[in-house]
Structure formats: structure tokens, C-alpha cells
Amino acid sequence: MHSRFRTVIVIGYGKTAGDVLRYVLERQELFGYRALCIEHEFHGLSKLRALCEEAGADFKQITDKRELTKILLAIEEPTLVVSAGNNYLFPKAVVEKDALEIINFHSALLPKFPGRNAPSWVIYEGESVTGATWHYVTAGVDSGAIIAQRETPVTEDIRAYELTRDIMVQASVAFQEFYEEQLVQRIKGRPQPGATANRKLYYSWELPGGGVCSVNDPAEDIYRLLRAMDYGRSGIFPPARIRLADGREAEVVRYSKAEAKFLKDGQRAAVDEEEERIYLAMGGGYELTIKFRLR
Amino acid sequence: MEEKILDILAKTNDELLTYTGPNMVDDEIIDSFELISIIEQLEEAFDIEIDAEDVSEENFGNKDCIIALMKRLTG
């Protein structure tokens, strides 16, 4: 078996990039290509450099967008670029370069939820299923033809970071299913219906519900917003805020859903200012507890 | 306290109870998402806040590091 490509470049960071790189490195000898990893954004827990060192493969950390663009534009040999967990937007000149075939992983079932932080929007919009999409990169954002998709359920208590992990697991499985075929022949992608310039794109600065809820909102809606914004301490989103009945706004420190024990029968909500806790009745005998901090 | 911590770790991955290496994420016992889950469960169980700067190899390398951190934060 021989690859159509002389080089395979993995660009990205995080779990999917690590899984993809491992797979790409394992197959370079069999398919006769050279693997290279480019880390565009530094990530404290990244294993990419270590994986490359172990396999004797090239690793580059290029955080400057212009420098990365220059390097990609200089490539003349047939090269597959695998973008996984990557926030670098490939410029039109790079995308249209004949020597490059660029594929990208998106953390939702395209054409739904294109743009950033898709798992958050999936939870916030109350979707029951989402997944991972591998697609060709074109000049538009997340709009190229779809190579492969795998689904994962959006369970009722799932938080954004948990869903992100589940999607990444599916992305790695999907990659392993199509990668060898892609090396040998170009997989005919499935065009995305509705991927037009006018479709809604989700931007990094957009927060589900504006990042604010009210103690008067239904508990299920509040819970959904909090889960949608929950990436732990990663700093992807600022802490969610909750408006108290008197209009003051508090920062949500943490939250949990558990069997009801604080609220009395028929009681909808209670606020304990001393303990800085809000208790909200949920369906099914559950209670949402929110630890807050007044700003 | 130790029992509560070990219970949280076991729920995430029971290998954490026997792992004694320096970095459970680097050694792929857990991934970074599971680390987030452990942090959220510890905060909830002990009613504390763990600052981002405390999320380090020194404090989250293995179960003993986590127990030491929790003793310090709840002390």
C-alpha cells in the first residue's frame, strides 16, 4: 500500500490531536510517508511533542499564524493536513493550494452547529444526539464536504466537558475508520446541505443565554445553561451568572443536581444568602443546588 | 476525609488507587476531562474552591498529592 502523500501533517492540540497523531505515526512506515506534527496553540497537558520524540518524528511549535501560513504555502509535495482540535483558520490561499489536501475535525454533526464551542450549543439547544464530523477544509468555516460522522448521545445530565470528551472519542474512532482509505484515494465527501454564507456560525465570544440566567427561570433551563457553560477551570467561558429575585447578579461557583432534601413539598425555590446557595425544585423529585458568590 | 477522596477517585478510575507515579495525566491513567470531573467532585464534596493555579502536577500527580492538597485546603 502506498500513500498519495509524501507528508502527513497533524495540526492541533488536545485528546483528538494526540489520538490522531499516534495513529498517523504508527502507519507512516507501512504507507511510506513522513509524519510531522505542528502545535499551533500551547496546551499544558499536551503529549504531542512526547509522541513525536518517541517515534523519531518531526515536531514544531508554531504559534504565529503568519509563520504557519508561510510554511504551509511553501509546501510543494503532496501533503495531507489533518486538523484536529485546531483553532487556526486556513487562509484561502492555503486551502486552494494544489499540493495540500486539508481535513478537519468538528465537534458536532455538521451542518448543525458550525463554529466554536459546539458541544455547549448542543446542550443549550436541548439536542438529544450530537457527534463528530470529519470534513474537507474549504474557504468557508466548517462548510466543506463531509468525509465521516459518528454519533454520541447527549444525556440529560451531561456537562460540556463530558460531551466534548465523548465527541472526541467518536472523532478518533471515525478517523481510524477512514484514514487508510484517504491515504490511498480521495474519499468523495458528502456536500453539506445548507452550508451557505448566510447560515448561523457560533463564535468564540458568544455565550449560551448570554451566560446569564435568572432564579425565576425554570430550574431545568438554568441547569441546561450551567451544563452548557461547564468546562471546569479551562477558562473557555467565564463563570455563569445568576440574577437573584431582587435583581442583584451573582457568579455561579458550582452546581449540582441531587434528590430533593432542602425544599419542602410544593416549594419552588429558596435562597440562603448566608450560605450563598440557591435551591431550585426540579422534576422527578430532584433539586438543583447552586453555590453562588455575589459580585 | 481520605476515604471520601479515595471514593471519588475510584468512581472515576479505580487504577488511581494503586497508581503511585508522578503524573496520572501524563501516564494516561486519566485524561484531562476526567481531571475536571475529579476537581468538580472534590469541590462539591468538601465545599471548597480549587483555584486554577492549584491544578498542577504537584497537587494532582497521584492520590497522595490530592489528599495532601485537600488537607491543606480544608485545614
GROMACS .gro file of C-alpha atoms in nm:
model
  370
    1MET     CA    1   0.000   0.000   0.000
    2HIS     CA    2   0.133   0.338  -0.090
    3SER     CA    3   0.014   0.675   0.022
    4ARG     CA    4  -0.077   0.950  -0.226
    5PHE     CA    5   0.102   1.186   0.012
    6ARG     CA    6   0.471   1.236   0.081
    7THR     CA    7   0.392   1.405   0.410
    8VAL     CA    8   0.109   1.396   0.662
    9ILE     CA    9   0.091   1.696   0.894
   10VAL     CA   10  -0.116   1.686   1.212
   11ILE     CA   11  -0.208   2.032   1.342
   12GLY     CA   12  -0.391   2.076   1.669
   13TYR     CA   13  -0.385   2.009   2.041
   14GLY     CA   14  -0.573   1.802   2.296
   15LYS     CA   15  -0.707   1.450   2.306
   16THR     CA   16  -0.814   1.412   1.942
   17ALA     CA   17  -0.485   1.551   1.809
   18GLY     CA   18  -0.299   1.304   2.033
   19ASP     CA   19  -0.509   1.007   1.920
   20VAL     CA   20  -0.481   1.108   1.555
   21LEU     CA   21  -0.106   1.168   1.575
   22ARG     CA   22  -0.048   0.830   1.737
   23TYR     CA   23  -0.238   0.661   1.452
   24VAL     CA   24  -0.060   0.865   1.183
   25LEU     CA   25   0.281   0.784   1.333
   26GLU     CA   26   0.202   0.412   1.352
   27ARG     CA   27   0.122   0.398   0.980
   28GLN     CA   28   0.398   0.611   0.829
   29GLU     CA   29   0.632   0.322   0.755
   30LEU     CA   30   0.362   0.098   0.608
   31PHE     CA   31   0.230   0.370   0.378
   32GLY     CA   32   0.563   0.538   0.307
   33TYR     CA   33   0.502   0.897   0.415
   34ARG     CA   34   0.673   1.130   0.659
   35ALA     CA   35   0.474   1.249   0.960
   36LEU     CA   36   0.505   1.595   1.106
   37CYS     CA   37   0.318   1.748   1.398
   38ILE     CA   38   0.259   2.119   1.437
   39GLU     CA   39   0.128   2.251   1.767
   40HIS     CA   40  -0.025   2.588   1.693
   41GLU     CA   41  -0.163   2.655   2.041
   42PHE     CA   42   0.026   2.563   2.353
   43HIS     CA   43  -0.160   2.327   2.583
   44GLY     CA   44  -0.022   2.243   2.927
   45LEU     CA   45  -0.121   1.877   2.917
   46SER     CA   46  -0.022   1.818   2.554
   47LYS     CA   47   0.152   1.492   2.471
   48LEU     CA   48   0.220   1.573   2.106
   49ARG     CA   49   0.587   1.657   2.144
   50ALA     CA   50   0.649   1.343   2.353
   51LEU     CA   51   0.471   1.123   2.095
   52CYS     CA   52   0.686   1.266   1.813
   53GLU     CA   53   1.008   1.229   2.010
   54GLU     CA   54   0.923   0.868   2.090
   55ALA     CA   55   0.856   0.792   1.723
   56GLY     CA   56   1.150   0.996   1.593
   57ALA     CA   57   0.910   1.222   1.401
   58ASP     CA   58   0.935   1.596   1.347
   59PHE     CA   59   0.756   1.829   1.588
   60LYS     CA   60   0.720   2.205   1.553
   61GLN     CA   61   0.556   2.455   1.781
   62ILE     CA   62   0.442   2.746   1.565
   63THR     CA   63   0.214   2.984   1.748
   64ASP     CA   64   0.246   3.267   1.498
   65LYS     CA   65  -0.033   3.248   1.238
   66ARG     CA   66   0.167   3.424   0.968
   67GLU     CA   67   0.462   3.190   1.013
   68LEU     CA   68   0.234   2.886   0.994
   69THR     CA   69   0.069   3.021   0.679
   70LYS     CA   70   0.413   3.083   0.524
   71ILE     CA   71   0.523   2.726   0.599
   72LEU     CA   72   0.203   2.576   0.451
   73LEU     CA   73   0.227   2.795   0.139
   74ALA     CA   74   0.584   2.677   0.081
   75ILE     CA   75   0.484   2.308   0.059
   76GLU     CA   76   0.513   2.166  -0.294
   77GLU     CA   77   0.498   1.790  -0.229
   78PRO     CA   78   0.159   1.618  -0.198
   79THR     CA   79   0.065   1.665   0.167
   80LEU     CA   80  -0.232   1.568   0.379
   81VAL     CA   81  -0.302   1.816   0.658
   82VAL     CA   82  -0.508   1.675   0.945
   83SER     CA   83  -0.653   1.950   1.160
   84ALA     CA   84  -0.771   1.818   1.498
   85GLY     CA   85  -0.866   2.048   1.783
   86ASN     CA   86  -0.718   2.337   1.591
   87ASN     CA   87  -0.827   2.700   1.601
   88TYR     CA   88  -0.608   2.819   1.312
   89LEU     CA   89  -0.830   2.919   1.023
   90PHE     CA   90  -0.667   2.809   0.699
   91PRO     CA   91  -0.643   3.112   0.464
   92LYS     CA   92  -0.798   3.081   0.117
   93ALA     CA   93  -0.453   3.068  -0.048
   94VAL     CA   94  -0.358   2.767   0.167
   95VAL     CA   95  -0.689   2.589   0.110
   96GLU     CA   96  -0.661   2.634  -0.267
   97LYS     CA   97  -0.303   2.514  -0.290
   98ASP     CA   98  -0.289   2.205  -0.514
   99ALA     CA   99  -0.027   2.023  -0.309
  100LEU     CA  100  -0.242   2.031   0.005
  101GLU     CA  101  -0.545   1.823   0.098
  102ILE     CA  102  -0.678   1.951   0.428
  103ILE     CA  103  -0.926   1.770   0.652
  104ASN     CA  104  -1.066   1.892   0.983
  105PHE     CA  105  -1.247   1.750   1.283
  106HIS     CA  106  -1.554   1.941   1.401
  107SER     CA  107  -1.719   1.865   1.734
  108ALA     CA  108  -2.081   1.842   1.613
  109LEU     CA  109  -2.281   1.675   1.340
  110LEU     CA  110  -2.235   1.925   1.057
  111PRO     CA  111  -2.409   2.107   0.901
  112LYS     CA  112  -2.551   2.171   1.250
  113PHE     CA  113  -2.358   2.391   1.495
  114PRO     CA  114  -2.069   2.519   1.280
  115GLY     CA  115  -1.811   2.740   1.452
  116ARG     CA  116  -1.677   2.732   1.807
  117ASN     CA  117  -1.777   2.552   2.128
  118ALA     CA  118  -2.033   2.332   1.952
  119PRO     CA  119  -2.087   2.094   2.250
  120SER     CA  120  -2.209   2.392   2.455
  121TRP     CA  121  -2.465   2.493   2.194
  122VAL     CA  122  -2.577   2.134   2.151
  123ILE     CA  123  -2.656   2.112   2.525
  124TYR     CA  124  -2.808   2.459   2.539
  125GLU     CA  125  -3.037   2.388   2.242
  126GLY     CA  126  -3.152   2.063   2.404
  127GLU     CA  127  -3.032   1.827   2.130
  128SER     CA  128  -3.053   1.457   2.215
  129VAL     CA  129  -2.781   1.342   1.975
  130THR     CA  130  -2.460   1.501   1.851
  131GLY     CA  131  -2.129   1.367   1.729
  132ALA     CA  132  -1.804   1.416   1.545
  133THR     CA  133  -1.761   1.522   1.184
  134TRP     CA  134  -1.451   1.494   0.964
  135HIS     CA  135  -1.476   1.719   0.660
  136TYR     CA  136  -1.266   1.874   0.387
  137VAL     CA  137  -1.149   2.225   0.463
  138THR     CA  138  -1.269   2.492   0.224
  139ALA     CA  139  -1.252   2.869   0.235
  140GLY     CA  140  -1.574   2.881   0.443
  141VAL     CA  141  -1.585   2.784   0.812
  142ASP     CA  142  -1.682   2.417   0.870
  143SER     CA  143  -1.852   2.409   0.532
  144GLY     CA  144  -1.655   2.152   0.329
  145ALA     CA  145  -1.784   1.813   0.217
  146ILE     CA  146  -1.829   1.555   0.493
  147ILE     CA  147  -1.591   1.257   0.496
  148ALA     CA  148  -1.719   1.075   0.805
  149GLN     CA  149  -1.951   1.124   1.101
  150ARG     CA  150  -2.014   0.931   1.422
  151GLU     CA  151  -2.290   0.998   1.672
  152THR     CA  152  -2.292   1.017   2.051
  153PRO     CA  153  -2.594   1.069   2.281
  154VAL     CA  154  -2.648   1.393   2.472
  155THR     CA  155  -2.759   1.251   2.805
  156GLU     CA  156  -2.979   1.459   3.037
  157ASP     CA  157  -2.711   1.548   3.296
  158ILE     CA  158  -2.409   1.571   3.067
  159ARG     CA  159  -2.182   1.873   3.106
  160ALA     CA  160  -1.997   2.045   2.820
  161TYR     CA  161  -1.657   1.899   2.906
  162GLU     CA  162  -1.802   1.547   2.933
  163LEU     CA  163  -1.977   1.580   2.598
  164THR     CA  164  -1.657   1.717   2.443
  165ARG     CA  165  -1.474   1.408   2.560
  166ASP     CA  166  -1.742   1.174   2.422
  167ILE     CA  167  -1.730   1.354   2.086
  168MET     CA  168  -1.351   1.331   2.077
  169VAL     CA  169  -1.368   0.957   2.138
  170GLN     CA  170  -1.600   0.927   1.836
  171ALA     CA  171  -1.370   1.152   1.631
  172SER     CA  172  -1.076   0.920   1.697
  173VAL     CA  173  -1.277   0.610   1.605
  174ALA     CA  174  -1.405   0.774   1.286
  175PHE     CA  175  -1.053   0.881   1.186
  176GLN     CA  176  -0.924   0.526   1.221
  177GLU     CA  177  -1.212   0.405   1.005
  178PHE     CA  178  -1.136   0.626   0.704
  179TYR     CA  179  -0.768   0.724   0.731
  180GLU     CA  180  -0.609   0.439   0.536
  181GLU     CA  181  -0.858   0.477   0.252
  182GLN     CA  182  -0.794   0.851   0.245
  183LEU     CA  183  -0.421   0.787   0.210
  184VAL     CA  184  -0.472   0.571  -0.096
  185GLN     CA  185  -0.756   0.751  -0.272
  186ARG     CA  186  -0.951   1.071  -0.214
  187ILE     CA  187  -1.277   0.987  -0.038
  188LYS     CA  188  -1.566   1.152  -0.212
  189GLY     CA  189  -1.714   1.379   0.051
  190ARG     CA  190  -2.084   1.440   0.102
  191PRO     CA  191  -2.171   1.808   0.041
  192GLN     CA  192  -2.323   1.986   0.338
  193PRO     CA  193  -2.680   2.093   0.273
  194GLY     CA  194  -2.738   2.449   0.381
  195ALA     CA  195  -2.370   2.532   0.436
  196THR     CA  196  -2.411   2.875   0.285
  197ALA     CA  197  -2.252   3.206   0.371
  198ASN     CA  198  -2.576   3.310   0.543
  199ARG     CA  199  -2.601   3.026   0.794
  200LYS     CA  200  -2.562   3.085   1.166
  201LEU     CA  201  -2.200   3.048   1.282
  202TYR     CA  202  -2.116   3.022   1.652
  203TYR     CA  203  -1.831   3.248   1.759
  204SER     CA  204  -1.587   3.203   2.049
  205TRP     CA  205  -1.717   3.514   2.224
  206GLU     CA  206  -2.080   3.401   2.219
  207LEU     CA  207  -2.213   3.256   2.546
  208PRO     CA  208  -2.518   3.031   2.574
  209GLY     CA  209  -2.802   3.251   2.701
  210GLY     CA  210  -2.553   3.536   2.722
  211GLY     CA  211  -2.402   3.349   3.017
  212VAL     CA  212  -2.677   3.474   3.249
  213CYS     CA  213  -2.988   3.310   3.395
  214SER     CA  214  -3.245   3.419   3.650
  215VAL     CA  215  -3.357   3.248   3.967
  216ASN     CA  216  -3.708   3.289   3.825
  217ASP     CA  217  -3.628   3.076   3.518
  218PRO     CA  218  -3.741   2.714   3.517
  219ALA     CA  219  -3.482   2.504   3.704
  220GLU     CA  220  -3.437   2.278   3.402
  221ASP     CA  221  -3.344   2.579   3.184
  222ILE     CA  222  -3.093   2.702   3.443
  223TYR     CA  223  -2.941   2.356   3.472
  224ARG     CA  224  -2.909   2.333   3.094
  225LEU     CA  225  -2.732   2.668   3.074
  226LEU     CA  226  -2.492   2.577   3.355
  227ARG     CA  227  -2.407   2.244   3.195
  228ALA     CA  228  -2.360   2.412   2.856
  229MET     CA  229  -2.103   2.651   3.005
  230ASP     CA  230  -1.919   2.394   3.215
  231TYR     CA  231  -1.562   2.329   3.102
  232GLY     CA  232  -1.423   2.321   3.454
  233ARG     CA  233  -1.131   2.558   3.511
  234SER     CA  234  -1.029   2.565   3.146
  235GLY     CA  235  -1.132   2.928   3.103
  236ILE     CA  236  -1.319   2.860   2.777
  237PHE     CA  237  -1.611   3.058   2.921
  238PRO     CA  238  -1.625   3.300   3.212
  239PRO     CA  239  -1.829   3.176   3.511
  240ALA     CA  240  -2.206   3.175   3.451
  241ARG     CA  241  -2.409   3.439   3.636
  242ILE     CA  242  -2.747   3.417   3.803
  243ARG     CA  243  -2.984   3.705   3.872
  244LEU     CA  244  -3.148   3.693   4.214
  245ALA     CA  245  -3.512   3.791   4.273
  246ASP     CA  246  -3.412   4.145   4.380
  247GLY     CA  247  -3.211   4.199   4.061
  248ARG     CA  248  -2.862   4.151   4.207
  249GLU     CA  249  -2.633   3.936   3.995
  250ALA     CA  250  -2.420   3.658   4.142
  251GLU     CA  251  -2.145   3.444   3.996
  252VAL     CA  252  -2.213   3.071   3.990
  253VAL     CA  253  -1.934   2.890   4.174
  254ARG     CA  254  -2.068   2.537   4.123
  255TYR     CA  255  -2.393   2.347   4.094
  256SER     CA  256  -2.530   2.000   4.147
  257LYS     CA  257  -2.849   1.806   4.087
  258ALA     CA  258  -2.946   1.560   4.358
  259GLU     CA  259  -3.253   1.410   4.521
  260ALA     CA  260  -3.460   1.684   4.686
  261LYS     CA  261  -3.387   1.732   5.055
  262PHE     CA  262  -3.378   2.104   5.128
  263LEU     CA  263  -3.703   2.229   4.972
  264LYS     CA  264  -4.035   2.146   5.130
  265ASP     CA  265  -4.322   1.990   4.932
  266GLY     CA  266  -4.454   2.239   4.675
  267GLN     CA  267  -4.175   2.490   4.739
  268ARG     CA  268  -4.022   2.607   4.409
  269ALA     CA  269  -3.711   2.790   4.520
  270ALA     CA  270  -3.518   2.910   4.823
  271VAL     CA  271  -3.214   3.133   4.861
  272ASP     CA  272  -2.980   3.103   5.160
  273GLU     CA  273  -2.774   3.423   5.147
  274GLU     CA  274  -2.557   3.330   5.441
  275GLU     CA  275  -2.452   3.000   5.284
  276GLU     CA  276  -2.464   3.159   4.936
  277ARG     CA  277  -2.681   2.882   4.799
  278ILE     CA  278  -2.988   2.867   4.580
  279TYR     CA  279  -3.215   2.564   4.587
  280LEU     CA  280  -3.450   2.503   4.295
  281ALA     CA  281  -3.707   2.227   4.258
  282MET     CA  282  -3.670   2.008   3.951
  283GLY     CA  283  -3.899   1.743   3.813
  284GLY     CA  284  -3.874   1.380   3.923
  285GLY     CA  285  -3.805   1.463   4.287
  286TYR     CA  286  -3.473   1.633   4.218
  287GLU     CA  287  -3.330   1.959   4.344
  288LEU     CA  288  -3.075   2.189   4.178
  289THR     CA  289  -2.831   2.343   4.426
  290ILE     CA  290  -2.628   2.642   4.311
  291LYS     CA  291  -2.339   2.777   4.513
  292PHE     CA  292  -2.300   3.146   4.425
  293ARG     CA  293  -2.083   3.444   4.503
  294LEU     CA  294  -2.223   3.796   4.500
  295ARG     CA  295  -2.020   4.027   4.277
  296MET     CA  296  -1.159   1.267   5.455
  297GLU     CA  297  -0.922   1.023   5.286
  298GLU     CA  298  -1.199   0.772   5.240
  299LYS     CA  299  -1.418   1.033   5.070
  300ILE     CA  300  -1.134   1.134   4.835
  301LEU     CA  301  -1.048   0.774   4.750
  302ASP     CA  302  -1.416   0.708   4.682
  303ILE     CA  303  -1.426   0.997   4.430
  304LEU     CA  304  -1.106   0.876   4.262
  305ALA     CA  305  -1.229   0.516   4.245
  306LYS     CA  306  -1.554   0.630   4.083
  307THR     CA  307  -1.351   0.797   3.806
  308ASN     CA  308  -1.097   0.520   3.758
  309ASP     CA  309  -1.003   0.260   4.021
  310GLU     CA  310  -0.647   0.247   3.881
  311LEU     CA  311  -0.598   0.579   4.059
  312LEU     CA  312  -0.600   0.394   4.391
  313THR     CA  313  -0.291   0.190   4.303
  314TYR     CA  314  -0.109   0.441   4.080
  315THR     CA  315   0.197   0.588   4.255
  316GLY     CA  316   0.370   0.759   3.960
  317PRO     CA  317   0.432   1.134   3.937
  318ASN     CA  318   0.164   1.238   3.687
  319MET     CA  319  -0.159   1.047   3.633
  320VAL     CA  320  -0.248   1.250   3.323
  321ASP     CA  321   0.093   1.213   3.152
  322ASP     CA  322   0.090   0.844   3.232
  323GLU     CA  323  -0.258   0.820   3.073
  324ILE     CA  324  -0.432   0.680   3.380
  325ILE     CA  325  -0.692   0.954   3.330
  326ASP     CA  326  -0.739   1.224   3.067
  327SER     CA  327  -0.778   1.596   3.121
  328PHE     CA  328  -1.160   1.569   3.109
  329GLU     CA  329  -1.162   1.316   3.392
  330LEU     CA  330  -0.937   1.551   3.587
  331ILE     CA  331  -1.202   1.824   3.550
  332SER     CA  332  -1.461   1.579   3.682
  333ILE     CA  333  -1.245   1.489   3.985
  334ILE     CA  334  -1.194   1.858   4.065
  335GLU     CA  335  -1.569   1.930   4.046
  336GLN     CA  336  -1.650   1.633   4.269
  337LEU     CA  337  -1.387   1.733   4.528
  338GLU     CA  338  -1.520   2.090   4.536
  339GLU     CA  339  -1.873   1.964   4.585
  340ALA     CA  340  -1.784   1.704   4.846
  341PHE     CA  341  -1.573   1.939   5.060
  342ASP     CA  342  -1.747   2.269   4.981
  343ILE     CA  343  -1.425   2.435   4.868
  344GLU     CA  344  -1.290   2.605   4.558
  345ILE     CA  345  -0.980   2.474   4.387
  346ASP     CA  346  -0.807   2.758   4.204
  347ALA     CA  347  -0.670   2.703   3.853
  348GLU     CA  348  -0.315   2.757   3.983
  349ASP     CA  349  -0.361   2.465   4.223
  350VAL     CA  350  -0.429   2.232   3.931
  351SER     CA  351  -0.068   2.120   3.890
  352GLU     CA  352   0.137   1.801   3.882
  353GLU     CA  353   0.243   1.875   4.238
  354ASN     CA  354  -0.119   1.868   4.359
  355PHE     CA  355  -0.282   1.626   4.115
  356GLY     CA  356   0.002   1.390   4.025
  357ASN     CA  357  -0.140   1.094   4.218
  358LYS     CA  358  -0.379   1.015   4.503
  359ASP     CA  359  -0.132   1.112   4.777
  360CYS     CA  360  -0.079   1.456   4.619
  361ILE     CA  361  -0.456   1.507   4.604
  362ILE     CA  362  -0.505   1.402   4.968
  363ALA     CA  363  -0.227   1.642   5.074
  364LEU     CA  364  -0.387   1.927   4.875
  365MET     CA  365  -0.731   1.861   5.022
  366LYS     CA  366  -0.590   1.857   5.377
  367ARG     CA  367  -0.427   2.193   5.307
  368LEU     CA  368  -0.742   2.346   5.153
  369THR     CA  369  -0.977   2.224   5.423
  370GLY     CA  370  -0.727   2.266   5.708
   0.00000   0.00000   0.00000
